[in-house]
XYZ file of C-alpha atoms in Angstrom:
704
model
C 14.172 -29.657 -27.820
C 13.409 -32.157 -25.081
C 12.485 -34.751 -27.725
C 15.866 -34.382 -29.436
C 17.698 -34.647 -26.126
C 15.739 -37.777 -25.229
C 16.478 -39.319 -28.640
C 20.196 -38.543 -28.283
C 20.222 -40.070 -24.801
C 18.493 -43.248 -26.036
C 20.879 -43.574 -28.991
C 23.932 -43.176 -26.761
C 22.564 -45.748 -24.322
C 21.871 -48.260 -27.134
C 25.296 -47.619 -28.679
C 27.011 -48.260 -25.346
C 25.043 -51.473 -24.748
C 25.750 -52.877 -28.212
C 29.426 -51.901 -28.062
C 29.788 -53.692 -24.728
C 28.240 -56.827 -26.233
C 30.474 -56.532 -29.293
C 33.544 -56.198 -27.067
C 32.720 -59.430 -25.248
C 32.149 -61.099 -28.602
C 35.421 -59.766 -30.023
C 37.366 -60.956 -26.989
C 36.001 -64.433 -27.649
C 37.200 -64.152 -31.272
C 40.531 -62.839 -29.965
C 40.874 -65.860 -27.674
C 40.036 -68.198 -30.543
C 42.667 -66.614 -32.785
C 45.305 -66.881 -30.048
C 44.518 -70.571 -29.557
C 44.912 -71.166 -33.284
C 48.524 -70.039 -32.997
C 48.248 -67.759 -36.044
C 50.401 -64.854 -37.095
C 51.165 -62.621 -34.122
C 49.892 -59.437 -35.769
C 46.339 -60.851 -36.105
C 45.401 -60.816 -32.351
C 46.876 -57.339 -31.930
C 44.899 -56.155 -34.957
C 41.704 -57.433 -33.320
C 42.623 -55.647 -30.078
C 43.333 -52.486 -32.045
C 39.872 -52.658 -33.634
C 38.261 -53.056 -30.173
C 40.123 -50.034 -28.791
C 39.339 -47.963 -31.910
C 35.610 -48.631 -31.508
C 35.644 -47.399 -27.890
C 37.718 -44.323 -28.717
C 35.271 -43.328 -31.461
C 32.357 -43.848 -29.054
C 33.868 -41.996 -26.077
C 34.986 -39.010 -28.143
C 31.672 -38.974 -30.034
C 33.420 -38.720 -33.362
C 31.027 -38.092 -36.244
C 27.297 -38.711 -36.232
C 25.481 -41.615 -34.586
C 25.112 -43.448 -37.924
C 28.800 -42.907 -38.782
C 29.922 -44.378 -35.438
C 27.567 -47.339 -35.825
C 28.874 -48.125 -39.310
C 32.477 -47.874 -38.094
C 31.776 -50.260 -35.223
C 29.955 -52.798 -37.401
C 32.673 -52.744 -40.077
C 35.375 -53.179 -37.395
C 33.531 -56.158 -35.891
C 33.074 -57.792 -39.288
C 36.735 -57.176 -40.111
C 37.652 -58.996 -36.903
C 35.393 -61.847 -37.945
C 37.091 -62.018 -41.368
C 40.472 -62.215 -39.636
C 39.094 -65.085 -37.584
C 37.733 -66.810 -40.717
C 41.081 -66.525 -42.492
C 42.682 -68.572 -39.723
C 40.090 -71.314 -39.317
C 39.754 -74.470 -41.367
C 36.071 -75.113 -40.606
C 33.346 -72.868 -42.025
C 30.660 -74.244 -39.723
C 32.475 -72.795 -36.725
C 32.138 -69.317 -38.301
C 28.349 -69.361 -38.675
C 27.320 -69.021 -34.960
C 29.436 -65.901 -34.212
C 28.365 -64.363 -37.500
C 24.652 -64.914 -36.748
C 25.154 -63.296 -33.317
C 26.698 -60.270 -35.031
C 23.843 -60.135 -37.597
C 21.187 -60.088 -34.864
C 23.038 -57.342 -32.990
C 23.250 -55.311 -36.204
C 19.485 -55.637 -36.537
C 18.957 -54.095 -33.090
C 20.452 -50.836 -34.343
C 17.414 -50.456 -36.570
C 19.456 -49.381 -39.629
C 18.550 -51.520 -42.694
C 21.757 -50.640 -44.572
C 23.844 -52.418 -41.924
C 22.363 -55.789 -42.869
C 23.548 -55.348 -46.484
C 27.116 -55.381 -45.175
C 26.172 -58.639 -43.452
C 25.114 -60.198 -46.749
C 28.375 -59.093 -48.347
C 30.597 -60.273 -45.492
C 28.955 -63.691 -45.227
C 29.131 -64.171 -49.023
C 32.839 -63.287 -48.982
C 33.405 -65.852 -46.218
C 31.639 -68.557 -48.260
C 33.676 -67.710 -51.382
C 36.922 -67.704 -49.351
C 36.327 -71.178 -47.905
C 34.939 -72.588 -51.136
C 37.483 -71.240 -53.637
C 40.630 -70.524 -51.620
C 40.687 -72.798 -48.571
C 38.620 -75.592 -50.218
C 37.352 -76.508 -46.765
C 34.102 -77.946 -48.041
C 32.596 -79.458 -51.146
C 29.188 -81.015 -51.725
C 29.223 -84.515 -53.192
C 26.591 -86.442 -51.268
C 23.268 -85.855 -49.518
C 25.076 -85.827 -46.188
C 27.240 -82.963 -47.459
C 24.083 -81.007 -48.287
C 22.765 -81.471 -44.764
C 26.144 -80.769 -43.254
C 27.083 -77.592 -45.193
C 24.265 -76.281 -47.350
C 21.531 -76.311 -44.724
C 23.479 -74.236 -42.113
C 24.576 -71.781 -44.810
C 21.016 -71.315 -46.123
C 19.775 -71.013 -42.542
C 22.328 -68.240 -41.936
C 21.141 -66.381 -45.042
C 17.547 -66.867 -43.851
C 18.363 -65.342 -40.452
C 20.014 -62.356 -42.135
C 16.985 -61.932 -44.433
C 14.454 -62.198 -41.592
C 16.450 -59.723 -39.520
C 16.693 -57.383 -42.511
C 12.941 -57.679 -43.183
C 12.158 -57.011 -39.480
C 14.390 -53.925 -39.479
C 12.725 -52.578 -42.635
C 9.235 -53.065 -41.198
C 10.328 -51.521 -37.920
C 11.740 -48.513 -39.777
C 8.482 -48.120 -41.705
C 6.521 -48.294 -38.454
C 8.882 -45.760 -36.900
C 8.398 -43.376 -39.804
C 4.627 -43.791 -39.603
C 4.777 -43.131 -35.867
C 6.991 -40.074 -36.406
C 4.493 -38.842 -38.975
C 1.664 -39.281 -36.488
C 3.673 -37.523 -33.784
C 4.475 -34.688 -36.189
C 0.802 -34.376 -37.071
C -0.070 -34.293 -33.380
C 2.556 -31.622 -32.792
C 1.182 -29.642 -35.713
C -2.303 -30.054 -34.285
C -1.017 -28.907 -30.884
C 0.598 -25.853 -32.471
C -2.591 -25.183 -34.409
C -4.549 -25.457 -31.181
C -2.156 -23.037 -29.487
C -2.515 -20.610 -32.393
C -6.277 -21.054 -32.266
C -6.369 -20.416 -28.523
C -4.156 -17.347 -28.942
C -6.441 -15.974 -31.665
C -9.578 -16.825 -29.696
C -8.057 -15.198 -26.639
C -7.257 -12.056 -28.615
C -10.551 -11.843 -30.504
C -12.769 -12.498 -27.464
C -10.755 -10.526 -24.942
C -10.761 -7.430 -27.166
C -14.561 -6.861 -26.961
C -14.543 -7.970 -23.307
C -11.881 -5.333 -22.698
C -14.213 -2.784 -24.255
C -17.181 -3.897 -22.130
C -15.251 -4.032 -18.866
C -13.072 -0.999 -19.548
C -15.820 1.339 -20.720
C -18.007 0.197 -17.822
C -15.180 1.100 -15.459
C -14.769 4.489 -17.115
C -18.523 5.202 -16.910
C -18.675 4.149 -13.266
C -16.117 6.811 -12.439
C -18.571 9.510 -13.452
C -21.383 11.002 -11.376
C -24.338 8.723 -12.092
C -27.860 8.207 -10.760
C -27.975 5.074 -8.638
C -30.294 3.159 -10.992
C -27.963 3.875 -13.927
C -24.936 2.864 -11.867
C -26.584 -0.462 -11.013
C -27.273 -1.199 -14.691
C -23.696 -0.393 -15.693
C -22.447 -2.615 -12.880
C -24.642 -5.417 -14.254
C -23.049 -4.951 -17.683
C -19.599 -5.020 -16.125
C -20.488 -8.134 -14.139
C -21.705 -9.922 -17.285
C -18.461 -9.026 -19.027
C -16.500 -10.463 -16.139
C -18.574 -13.649 -16.202
C -17.839 -14.042 -19.911
C -14.168 -13.469 -19.203
C -14.334 -16.166 -16.524
C -15.553 -18.700 -19.101
C -12.781 -17.694 -21.515
C -10.214 -17.981 -18.722
C -11.510 -21.463 -17.867
C -10.917 -22.637 -21.422
C -7.478 -21.050 -21.624
C -6.417 -22.346 -18.206
C -7.601 -25.838 -19.059
C -5.677 -25.806 -22.346
C -2.527 -24.514 -20.634
C -2.739 -26.999 -17.777
C -3.232 -29.876 -20.214
C -0.158 -28.860 -22.199
C 1.925 -28.132 -19.096
C 2.447 -24.501 -20.145
C 0.841 -22.913 -17.081
C 3.554 -21.062 -15.169
C 3.698 -19.184 -11.873
C 4.253 -15.429 -11.891
C 5.230 -14.446 -8.368
C 4.887 -10.776 -7.469
C 4.547 -8.688 -4.338
C 0.875 -8.136 -3.493
C -1.470 -7.100 -0.708
C -4.158 -9.596 0.275
C -6.635 -6.788 1.095
C -6.857 -5.879 -2.595
C -7.551 -9.520 -3.399
C -10.295 -9.617 -0.758
C -11.863 -6.412 -2.108
C -11.938 -7.850 -5.629
C -13.464 -11.109 -4.392
C -16.162 -9.264 -2.424
C -17.068 -7.065 -5.399
C -17.466 -10.118 -7.630
C -19.314 -12.059 -4.929
C -21.854 -9.251 -4.556
C -22.391 -9.335 -8.310
C -22.925 -13.120 -8.297
C -25.224 -12.852 -5.308
C -27.654 -10.652 -7.247
C -31.193 -10.869 -5.914
C -30.667 -14.155 -4.088
C -31.646 -14.162 -0.419
C -28.136 -15.051 0.687
C -25.905 -13.490 3.334
C -22.277 -12.993 2.342
C -20.098 -13.312 5.463
C -16.362 -12.570 5.426
C -14.110 -13.520 8.336
C -10.580 -12.227 7.769
C -7.597 -12.580 10.091
C -6.307 -9.084 10.899
C -2.721 -10.263 11.408
C -2.117 -11.550 7.882
C 1.166 -9.965 6.701
C 0.588 -6.871 4.598
C 2.912 -7.682 1.715
C 3.114 -11.251 0.409
C 4.985 -12.732 -2.539
C 3.145 -15.194 -4.741
C 1.017 -15.550 -7.853
C -1.785 -13.244 -6.731
C -3.767 -13.584 -9.953
C -3.977 -17.358 -9.612
C -4.871 -17.102 -5.907
C -7.667 -14.668 -6.717
C -8.713 -16.906 -9.607
C -9.051 -19.892 -7.273
C -10.968 -17.979 -4.578
C -13.339 -16.487 -7.151
C -13.917 -19.943 -8.628
C -14.840 -21.419 -5.252
C -17.052 -18.452 -4.310
C -18.807 -18.528 -7.683
C -19.413 -22.246 -7.231
C -20.859 -21.605 -3.764
C -23.340 -18.977 -5.009
C -24.217 -21.109 -8.012
C -25.560 -23.929 -5.834
C -26.979 -21.926 -2.924
C -30.447 -20.361 -3.006
C -30.955 -19.640 0.697
C -28.751 -19.179 3.729
C -25.200 -17.875 3.540
C -21.826 -18.093 1.864
C -18.877 -17.596 4.211
C -15.350 -16.697 3.151
C -12.734 -17.247 5.860
C -9.130 -16.154 5.350
C -6.322 -16.856 7.805
C -2.686 -17.871 7.988
C -0.015 -19.698 9.941
C 3.626 -18.662 10.237
C 6.250 -20.972 8.768
C 10.027 -20.793 8.283
C 9.628 -19.902 4.609
C 6.905 -17.307 5.264
C 3.272 -18.272 5.864
C 0.692 -20.849 4.885
C -2.291 -18.888 3.564
C -5.582 -20.535 4.516
C -8.862 -19.899 2.669
C -12.206 -21.562 3.372
C -15.437 -21.092 1.399
C -18.547 -22.473 3.095
C -22.135 -22.472 1.855
C -25.565 -23.725 2.899
C -26.417 -24.966 -0.593
C -27.539 -28.268 -2.022
C -24.400 -30.149 -0.945
C -22.922 -33.280 -2.460
C -23.199 -36.867 -1.348
C -20.001 -38.813 -0.720
C -20.506 -41.065 -3.733
C -20.228 -38.089 -6.108
C -17.494 -36.087 -4.399
C -14.750 -37.825 -6.398
C -16.261 -36.397 -9.614
C -15.876 -32.830 -8.373
C -12.327 -32.405 -9.629
C -12.813 -34.245 -12.939
C -12.755 -31.998 -15.991
C -16.041 -31.546 -17.875
C -17.859 -33.449 -15.143
C -20.812 -32.145 -13.144
C -22.294 -33.857 -10.143
C -25.753 -32.515 -10.956
C -25.754 -32.063 -14.722
C -29.284 -30.683 -14.968
C -28.695 -28.119 -12.234
C -25.320 -27.138 -13.652
C -26.821 -26.490 -17.061
C -29.300 -24.133 -15.425
C -26.564 -22.262 -13.596
C -24.041 -22.214 -16.452
C -20.391 -23.158 -16.606
C -18.356 -25.690 -18.543
C -17.471 -28.040 -15.692
C -13.850 -26.969 -15.404
C -13.800 -24.639 -12.398
C -12.974 -27.032 -9.558
C -10.584 -29.142 -11.629
C -8.679 -25.998 -12.618
C -8.716 -24.721 -9.026
C -7.206 -27.963 -7.762
C -4.530 -27.963 -10.496
C -3.571 -24.330 -9.789
C -3.391 -24.918 -6.034
C -1.180 -27.976 -6.506
C 1.036 -25.995 -8.897
C 1.486 -23.381 -6.142
C 2.507 -26.116 -3.694
C -0.763 -26.277 -1.765
C -3.688 -28.643 -1.399
C -7.474 -28.455 -1.670
C -10.002 -30.392 0.406
C -13.783 -30.614 0.456
C -16.378 -31.453 3.098
C -19.975 -31.748 2.007
C -23.278 -33.281 3.034
C -26.243 -33.632 0.719
C -28.814 -30.927 1.454
C -26.659 -29.255 4.127
C -24.001 -27.426 2.139
C -20.306 -27.694 1.351
C -16.967 -26.377 2.532
C -13.924 -26.037 0.303
C -10.588 -25.312 1.965
C -7.177 -24.727 0.489
C -3.767 -23.944 1.925
C -0.872 -22.543 -0.106
C 2.630 -21.469 0.969
C 3.513 -17.794 0.466
C 6.679 -15.821 1.020
C 6.490 -12.669 3.119
C 7.933 -9.339 2.014
C 6.606 -7.274 4.932
C 5.336 -8.754 8.217
C 3.313 -5.712 9.283
C -0.350 -6.825 9.536
C -3.029 -5.720 7.085
C -5.020 -4.041 9.866
C -3.521 -0.886 11.322
C -5.628 1.684 13.213
C -2.812 3.343 15.122
C -2.766 4.194 18.817
C -6.437 5.077 19.105
C -7.830 1.773 20.338
C -8.820 3.144 23.733
C -10.841 5.925 22.123
C -13.450 3.484 20.818
C -16.451 2.119 22.669
C -18.681 0.339 20.187
C -22.188 -1.125 20.145
C -23.217 -3.795 17.653
C -26.933 -4.377 17.309
C -27.757 -7.267 14.991
C -30.881 -9.221 15.850
C -29.920 -12.791 14.990
C -33.573 -13.829 15.171
C -34.152 -12.140 11.799
C -32.326 -15.064 10.189
C -34.414 -18.212 9.928
C -31.447 -20.461 9.302
C -29.337 -21.364 12.333
C -26.211 -21.590 10.150
C -26.417 -17.840 9.389
C -26.684 -16.980 13.084
C -23.712 -19.171 13.941
C -21.544 -17.771 11.140
C -22.333 -14.143 12.036
C -21.798 -14.738 15.757
C -18.458 -16.484 15.207
C -17.299 -13.747 12.828
C -18.196 -10.928 15.246
C -16.541 -12.684 18.192
C -13.399 -13.292 16.133
C -13.333 -9.690 14.885
C -13.755 -8.113 18.330
C -11.111 -10.343 19.882
C -8.582 -9.504 17.179
C -9.124 -5.743 17.143
C -8.907 -5.580 20.924
C -11.464 -2.756 20.930
C -14.379 -2.533 23.351
C -17.381 -4.070 21.595
C -20.780 -4.779 23.086
C -23.238 -7.029 21.239
C -26.945 -6.242 21.789
C -29.689 -8.792 21.216
C -32.681 -6.438 20.995
C -33.627 -2.758 20.822
C -34.468 -2.521 24.519
C -30.974 -3.671 25.476
C -29.479 -1.239 22.974
C -31.357 1.743 24.425
C -30.541 0.697 27.972
C -26.799 0.589 27.223
C -26.870 3.968 25.457
C -28.464 5.568 28.524
C -25.882 4.139 30.928
C -22.627 4.546 28.972
C -20.999 6.749 26.363
C -20.309 5.070 23.009
C -18.372 6.308 19.989
C -19.957 4.076 17.322
C -23.025 1.915 16.881
C -23.299 -0.627 14.074
C -26.860 -1.654 13.280
C -28.410 -3.661 10.479
C -31.139 -2.279 8.230
C -33.883 -4.229 9.993
C -32.863 -2.757 13.344
C -32.847 0.745 11.861
C -36.414 0.294 10.575
C -37.575 -0.676 14.090
C -37.278 2.924 15.281
C -36.003 5.278 12.572
C -36.595 8.459 14.536
C -34.660 7.167 17.530
C -31.588 6.273 15.492
C -31.702 9.538 13.519
C -31.759 11.501 16.773
C -29.021 9.332 18.255
C -26.831 9.959 15.193
C -26.375 13.531 16.440
C -24.577 12.204 19.536
C -22.670 9.133 18.334
C -21.723 7.721 14.958
C -24.466 5.402 13.729
C -23.419 3.013 10.979
C -26.215 1.195 9.145
C -25.229 -2.139 7.562
C -27.270 -2.242 4.359
C -27.566 -3.689 0.902
C -26.861 -1.057 -1.808
C -30.532 -0.946 -2.841
C -31.528 -0.141 0.773
C -29.290 2.928 0.873
C -31.955 5.314 -0.453
C -34.409 4.288 2.293
C -32.208 5.939 4.932
C -32.981 9.649 4.720
C -30.653 11.029 7.364
C -27.244 12.081 6.052
C -25.890 11.840 9.596
C -26.283 8.078 9.553
C -23.290 6.439 7.910
C -23.750 3.471 5.598
C -21.723 0.287 5.356
C -22.573 -1.898 2.416
C -22.631 -5.601 3.157
C -20.689 -7.668 3.936
C -20.128 -6.516 7.509
C -16.529 -7.531 8.153
C -13.370 -6.353 9.825
C -11.811 -4.348 6.967
C -14.984 -2.275 6.506
C -15.284 -1.746 10.269
C -11.705 -0.487 10.567
C -12.201 1.816 7.590
C -15.098 3.422 9.447
C -13.102 3.653 12.689
C -10.266 5.361 10.809
C -12.734 7.943 9.544
C -12.429 7.061 5.851
C -16.029 7.861 5.080
C -19.407 6.301 4.536
C -20.331 3.923 1.742
C -23.157 6.300 0.795
C -20.527 8.656 -0.603
C -17.961 6.008 -1.413
C -20.369 4.333 -3.829
C -20.303 7.509 -5.897
C -16.635 8.405 -5.774
C -14.945 5.019 -5.411
C -14.455 4.724 -9.141
C -12.679 8.081 -9.298
C -10.027 7.106 -6.818
C -6.495 6.001 -7.397
C -3.707 5.363 -4.949
C -1.437 7.939 -6.587
C -1.303 10.587 -9.290
C 1.431 11.386 -11.804
C 0.453 14.664 -13.526
C 3.904 15.123 -15.069
C 4.045 11.670 -16.647
C 3.636 11.392 -20.440
C 2.385 8.047 -21.752
C 1.921 6.802 -25.322
C -0.748 4.120 -25.876
C -0.501 2.139 -29.131
C -3.451 0.027 -30.350
C -5.120 -0.520 -33.713
C -8.568 -0.448 -32.072
C -9.921 3.051 -31.398
C -12.238 1.869 -28.615
C -9.332 0.184 -26.839
C -7.477 3.492 -26.930
C -10.471 5.191 -25.336
C -10.636 2.488 -22.661
C -6.961 2.783 -21.704
C -7.111 6.580 -21.774
C -10.133 6.487 -19.499
C -8.467 4.096 -17.065
C -5.378 6.332 -16.914
C -7.407 9.517 -16.358
C -7.650 9.227 -12.525
C -3.845 9.159 -12.369
C -3.780 12.582 -14.100
C -1.323 11.168 -16.639
C -0.863 12.978 -19.961
C -1.914 10.415 -22.581
C -1.260 10.341 -26.324
C -2.493 7.579 -28.614
C -1.362 5.912 -31.840
C -3.420 3.617 -34.084
C -0.474 1.708 -35.570
C 3.159 0.835 -35.053
C 4.185 3.272 -37.787
C 2.287 6.130 -36.132
C 3.885 5.208 -32.810
C 7.361 5.484 -34.380
C 6.530 8.941 -35.726
C 5.209 10.193 -32.392
C 8.039 8.767 -30.319
C 10.555 10.563 -32.578
C 8.830 13.923 -32.126
C 8.286 13.750 -28.369
C 9.770 12.042 -25.334
C 7.483 9.723 -23.362
C 7.990 8.294 -19.895
C 6.166 5.079 -20.771
C 4.731 3.306 -23.834
C 1.865 0.777 -23.803
C 2.252 -1.336 -26.963
C -0.463 -3.608 -28.361
C 0.771 -6.892 -29.860
C -1.427 -8.001 -32.751
C -1.602 -5.035 -35.138
C -1.723 -5.129 -38.970
C 1.325 -4.294 -41.108
C 3.651 -3.794 -38.134
C 2.895 -5.745 -34.950
C 3.912 -4.636 -31.477
C 7.086 -6.721 -31.314
C 8.390 -5.338 -34.612
C 7.543 -1.793 -33.523
C 9.341 -2.434 -30.220
C 12.538 -3.564 -31.955
C 12.427 -0.649 -34.407
C 12.267 1.756 -31.473
C 15.182 0.030 -29.770
C 17.307 0.176 -32.958
C 17.026 3.960 -33.243
C 20.098 5.962 -32.302
C 20.131 7.552 -28.879
C 19.885 6.336 -25.282
C 16.275 7.503 -24.997
C 15.071 4.989 -27.603
C 17.019 2.183 -25.928
C 15.774 2.966 -22.414
C 12.183 4.234 -22.743
C 10.017 1.674 -20.850
C 7.651 -0.249 -23.126
C 4.873 -2.438 -21.686
C 3.158 -5.093 -23.803
C -0.593 -4.485 -23.705
C -2.376 -7.378 -25.379
C -5.354 -9.691 -25.361
C -3.022 -12.593 -26.131
C -2.964 -13.989 -22.608
C -2.177 -17.647 -23.299
C 0.561 -19.447 -21.395
C 4.046 -18.240 -22.115
C 2.910 -14.843 -23.450
C 4.359 -12.939 -20.510
C 7.669 -14.815 -20.708
C 7.796 -14.265 -24.478
C 7.348 -10.495 -24.192
C 9.858 -10.206 -21.361
C 12.352 -12.264 -23.380
C 11.885 -9.846 -26.298
C 12.878 -7.005 -23.974
C 9.553 -5.492 -22.869
C 9.614 -4.069 -19.344
C 6.270 -5.589 -18.338
C 3.138 -7.321 -19.603
C -0.487 -6.270 -19.005
C -3.259 -8.511 -20.309
C -6.634 -7.382 -21.614
C -9.186 -6.978 -20.142
C -7.105 -4.675 -17.996
C -7.245 -5.278 -14.257
C -6.872 -2.018 -12.375
C -4.598 -3.521 -9.723
C -2.239 -4.869 -12.413
C -2.281 -1.566 -14.309
C -1.579 0.434 -11.159
C 1.236 -1.866 -10.086
C 2.907 -1.557 -13.498
C 2.618 2.228 -13.484
C 3.978 2.485 -9.974
C 6.925 0.176 -10.633
C 8.026 1.779 -13.922
C 7.276 5.506 -13.649
C 10.064 7.499 -11.935
C 9.476 7.934 -8.201
C 9.735 11.723 -8.429
C 6.698 11.782 -10.750
C 4.449 9.855 -8.329
C 2.451 11.581 -5.593
C 0.610 9.265 -3.198
C -3.056 9.966 -2.457
C -4.183 9.298 1.106
C -7.577 7.744 0.489
C -6.790 4.053 0.048
C -9.734 1.744 0.163
C -7.667 -1.115 1.556
C -7.199 -0.828 5.271
C -3.502 -1.448 5.333
C -2.530 1.403 2.978
C -0.251 -0.963 1.080
C 2.859 0.202 -0.630
C 2.451 -2.493 -3.250
C -1.229 -2.882 -3.865
C -1.561 -6.097 -5.830
């Protein structure tokens, strides 16, 4: 469409330029005719032809070629009128050659044929009617024949040039068409690859999620989490390829929704813990407690960028720490969201930092091959940040680590901060016992100290930081405390003491998941690393210990809808099981259909509150099934909400489904936050009952 508009604009511009030149030329002919003192109607006829050409152009009468032919014929007619009133053929040749060259600039070979005809008629007129020249001597040949042959030569050369130009244009158009076909083929290929790869990934991730919601032994849970993590890593590679393709073609679009940053942070931490694995690395999270609860932006792309930077940090860090810092600054339009990811990894020298954001380029190719990846992550992150109106910067020193920072503007839907612990601040008196000497690297000590100081100052709760066990015991004897946060190493220093103390105050052990079983006392609460403000506030609000949360987290949902009836349509039986399992915690009544035809039968027999419709199905795809439902008689069929549920997640898919009339779009593999947001926005409010056990501290209304 844009190509046609550009071509039309260029043609109109060329037509206007040539017509202006012709007008000047015709006025010169007009002046010449007036000076010849010819019949009075001749000058007015020339003027009429000039005006007619402009009227046809301004009113855009006919096609471009039709207008061009009209203009050229009118100009040549004016020239013939001029010729009929001149007694010297040589004076006709220069204006005619000027007209011939201008005709050539149109790029239409047929126009030059009219030039041959017109010039031949002029020669015949002067030779046979006016008898203005005859060739008797050699001088006559030089005087008449040479200019005439030269004029024919100019017309022929111009004609030949136009023909060659037209052939080149057609070859170029053929190449462009082939490139467009290749681009469309690539898009189709990417769509098919997206669908075919995302379908098994959806099974891996979805079934893992369903299994993790069951009561499982810890060693089984860890293995399932490893499977889920591998599925997510594979999905990350697929997303890199798709994002790169979409960014290259300019099809990547922003999808701004209302979201809560705490959900984004939780997702990032869960993935970061999976990437961390067995590496001896501390994950430190420093989050500003005053970030507005409900923001408006493309949350999926923001999370995508943060995950990319965090993954990169763990990939090139073997010892030390990875720190994620999240803050904001108020602006007139909302806020500037600030995210920093720091690591103590191998670092990058200044000479290679420019290569960081180049696609398919790795600073350390050998190391990158060991760690995996296709060399697109940082380039994609920078492109996505710039698309969202932000910027990305990097600071790095070889052997000392790197820091990636980005800032993006976000609108604010609700200014209430993400941290809210009510009017109970004065009830807390807290001890924190973390022996910084256990960390060999000074960077870890500094990051932890800065995070704790920032957290205590923001919460405005009485915190006391102890450096050793003797100081801890001394403080406990002198003052009454409500909570004590200790790391696993500190707990192992004197297990009996802390188990006895847990009968008097709440002891919270900060542990890795695998260390959980080494704490025998049920009175001691557990907080899985990272130790950061959202986890601390969750403990202060009495939302439970991670020792129990690790078992029942996967059963939780933010609401239930036991009266809701949902139809899930997919040609893959395992996908139906996955979606049914993911909907189970919401207590929704689920029916399934393996084809569009079966869906039509079921939707006629029973009313549903919501339909999830797969796209690529044999015989009748999701879009055709959608339109057949909408064409049925009755308001129910025209109003029942239908959500596109598909692995086709290439650029423009969401817009395409919404344009078809779908109420929403959910991509596979299904992200729980996206699924929950769609359910909450589409199901009737009277069917939804909120559950008061949110994991996010802010209890968001719109958990993104």
